[in-house]
């Protein structure tokens, strides 16, 4: 196939067409844990001081510094212990000069105290306590607002909420936050030869690898994924399934049935709707592609080829960036590194090839990449072994050993 072949669309054209028609989802108020991994759509300020009151940083004794200023191991100071303040104590305590209160980490500092003596500096007494070291003024006391001041800006809109942000939001009392929600993605496998993984596989049948694989991939990209059972190559069943699923879908992914075969039902059914364009993309694997919008909400639909590696590479190149756009996540694309190719590779002119590869980012002479054996588009074992996709651009006809090439980093770990 030559670059000039008029029926081929380039990878970049097809991707641009997709990204042109996919938008960040409207912000939604969601529960804090649901917001994990999503992009914040509001500026968050603290409603209150944090800590909200002065409290103890240690298990020990609340004291007045002046009372124990002379304490040392050689001449300890003894004070009466007039009470106990556990964490969670909700009654305000007060003490007089010359007294001590036993206090636990996080418990409110009593009025009249100005330091905490850690239990390790004492005889741990409960009626009286012997103090062997003098604290400084305010020592082991966490002051109200020393972490966060009421009204202070905490997190800016656009922040992707990781565990650290979730903890902060919880600490300032936010049970819900406004984020761009996770897109709900429906995954449909088509093919009359498909059976559920784990079911008996008869002659001519294969387990559905794409359904589970793409469900996992879309989930990892940040979507909430609904995997719909296998749909046989019957136009009516497929149409009904897609129509049923549209109510809960922000995007639909199908696999199979988009090539030039007699039972390529996805193409047959969706072509008649007139809103999905089927395209031959100048790439390998993954040449037959379809994309469009369907239903009352113009839901994006990606019709990926059936060969499992083609489906996976298509997802990586076209669907993952679209899911990230819906989430409001930047960058849209995975990291691409330049790496030294350890073997010569022939490259087909006019198309962009993605080779499953083993990428070593920690090589002495910089990143190194080796294409894996088994590049057929049905070969999943090499896909599972790969941690990178070596990109052979359209204009390259040959890579020599030692040449620098682009590699999409699928995983940072060694393959
Ligand atoms: P198709 O795109 O429907 O012509 O399918 C191309 C090849 O991919 C055929 O060998 C199919 O059996 C295989 N295939 C299609 N869908 C799946 C799937 N979900 N899981 C595993 N193999 C599949
Ligand atoms: Mg098929």
Short mmCIF file of N, CA and C and ligand atoms in Angstrom, two decimals, residues 189-190 193-194 206-211 255-259 264 305-308, ligand 1:
data_model
loop_
_atom_site.label_atom_id
_atom_site.label_comp_id
_atom_site.label_asym_id
_atom_site.label_seq_id
_atom_site.Cartn_x
_atom_site.Cartn_y
_atom_site.Cartn_z
N UNK A 189 -18.34 -6.74 22.55
CA UNK A 189 -17.60 -7.61 21.63
C UNK A 189 -18.58 -8.23 20.64
N UNK A 190 -18.25 -8.16 19.37
CA UNK A 190 -19.10 -8.84 18.39
C UNK A 190 -18.36 -9.99 17.75
N UNK A 193 -18.30 -16.31 16.74
CA UNK A 193 -17.36 -17.35 17.17
C UNK A 193 -16.97 -17.20 18.64
N UNK A 194 -17.42 -16.13 19.27
CA UNK A 194 -16.93 -15.83 20.62
C UNK A 194 -17.71 -16.56 21.71
N UNK A 206 -13.72 -19.12 19.92
CA UNK A 206 -12.61 -18.54 20.70
C UNK A 206 -13.18 -17.76 21.88
N UNK A 207 -12.47 -17.78 22.98
CA UNK A 207 -12.91 -16.94 24.10
C UNK A 207 -12.81 -15.46 23.74
N UNK A 208 -13.72 -14.68 24.26
CA UNK A 208 -13.70 -13.22 24.05
C UNK A 208 -12.54 -12.62 24.82
N UNK A 209 -11.49 -12.26 24.10
CA UNK A 209 -10.33 -11.62 24.76
C UNK A 209 -10.50 -10.10 24.78
N UNK A 210 -11.14 -9.55 23.78
CA UNK A 210 -11.23 -8.09 23.68
C UNK A 210 -12.12 -7.48 24.74
N UNK A 211 -13.22 -8.16 25.05
CA UNK A 211 -14.15 -7.60 26.04
C UNK A 211 -13.45 -7.34 27.36
N UNK A 255 -15.89 -4.14 19.22
CA UNK A 255 -14.78 -4.75 18.48
C UNK A 255 -15.35 -5.78 17.52
N UNK A 256 -14.63 -5.96 16.45
CA UNK A 256 -15.00 -6.95 15.43
C UNK A 256 -15.98 -6.37 14.42
N UNK A 257 -16.11 -7.11 13.33
CA UNK A 257 -17.14 -6.79 12.35
C UNK A 257 -16.99 -5.49 11.59
N UNK A 258 -15.74 -5.04 11.43
CA UNK A 258 -15.57 -3.80 10.66
C UNK A 258 -14.67 -3.97 9.44
N UNK A 259 -14.31 -5.24 9.12
CA UNK A 259 -13.46 -5.39 7.94
C UNK A 259 -14.34 -5.59 6.71
N UNK A 264 -19.66 -8.82 8.45
CA UNK A 264 -19.14 -7.71 9.23
C UNK A 264 -20.27 -6.78 9.63
N UNK A 305 -11.28 -2.86 15.27
CA UNK A 305 -11.19 -4.17 14.62
C UNK A 305 -11.17 -5.31 15.64
N UNK A 306 -11.42 -6.53 15.16
CA UNK A 306 -11.58 -7.67 16.06
C UNK A 306 -10.30 -8.34 16.49
N UNK A 307 -9.29 -8.34 15.64
CA UNK A 307 -8.05 -8.99 16.05
C UNK A 307 -7.58 -8.36 17.35
N UNK A 308 -7.30 -9.17 18.34
CA UNK A 308 -7.06 -8.61 19.68
C UNK A 308 -5.94 -7.57 19.75
P1 LIG B 1 -13.30 -9.46 12.73
O1 LIG B 1 -12.73 -8.09 12.93
O2 LIG B 1 -14.65 -9.59 13.33
O3 LIG B 1 -13.24 -9.87 11.31
O4 LIG B 1 -12.36 -10.43 13.55
C1 LIG B 1 -11.01 -10.58 13.20
C2 LIG B 1 -10.36 -11.69 14.01
O5 LIG B 1 -10.38 -11.34 15.38
C3 LIG B 1 -11.07 -13.03 13.94
O6 LIG B 1 -10.09 -14.03 13.98
C4 LIG B 1 -11.90 -13.06 15.18
O7 LIG B 1 -12.20 -14.35 15.62
C5 LIG B 1 -11.01 -12.35 16.15
N1 LIG B 1 -11.78 -11.70 17.19
C6 LIG B 1 -12.79 -10.83 16.99
N2 LIG B 1 -13.29 -10.42 18.15
C7 LIG B 1 -12.58 -11.03 19.12
C8 LIG B 1 -12.63 -11.00 20.54
N3 LIG B 1 -13.52 -10.24 21.17
N4 LIG B 1 -11.77 -11.74 21.22
C9 LIG B 1 -10.85 -12.52 20.57
N5 LIG B 1 -10.76 -12.57 19.25
C10 LIG B 1 -11.62 -11.85 18.51
#
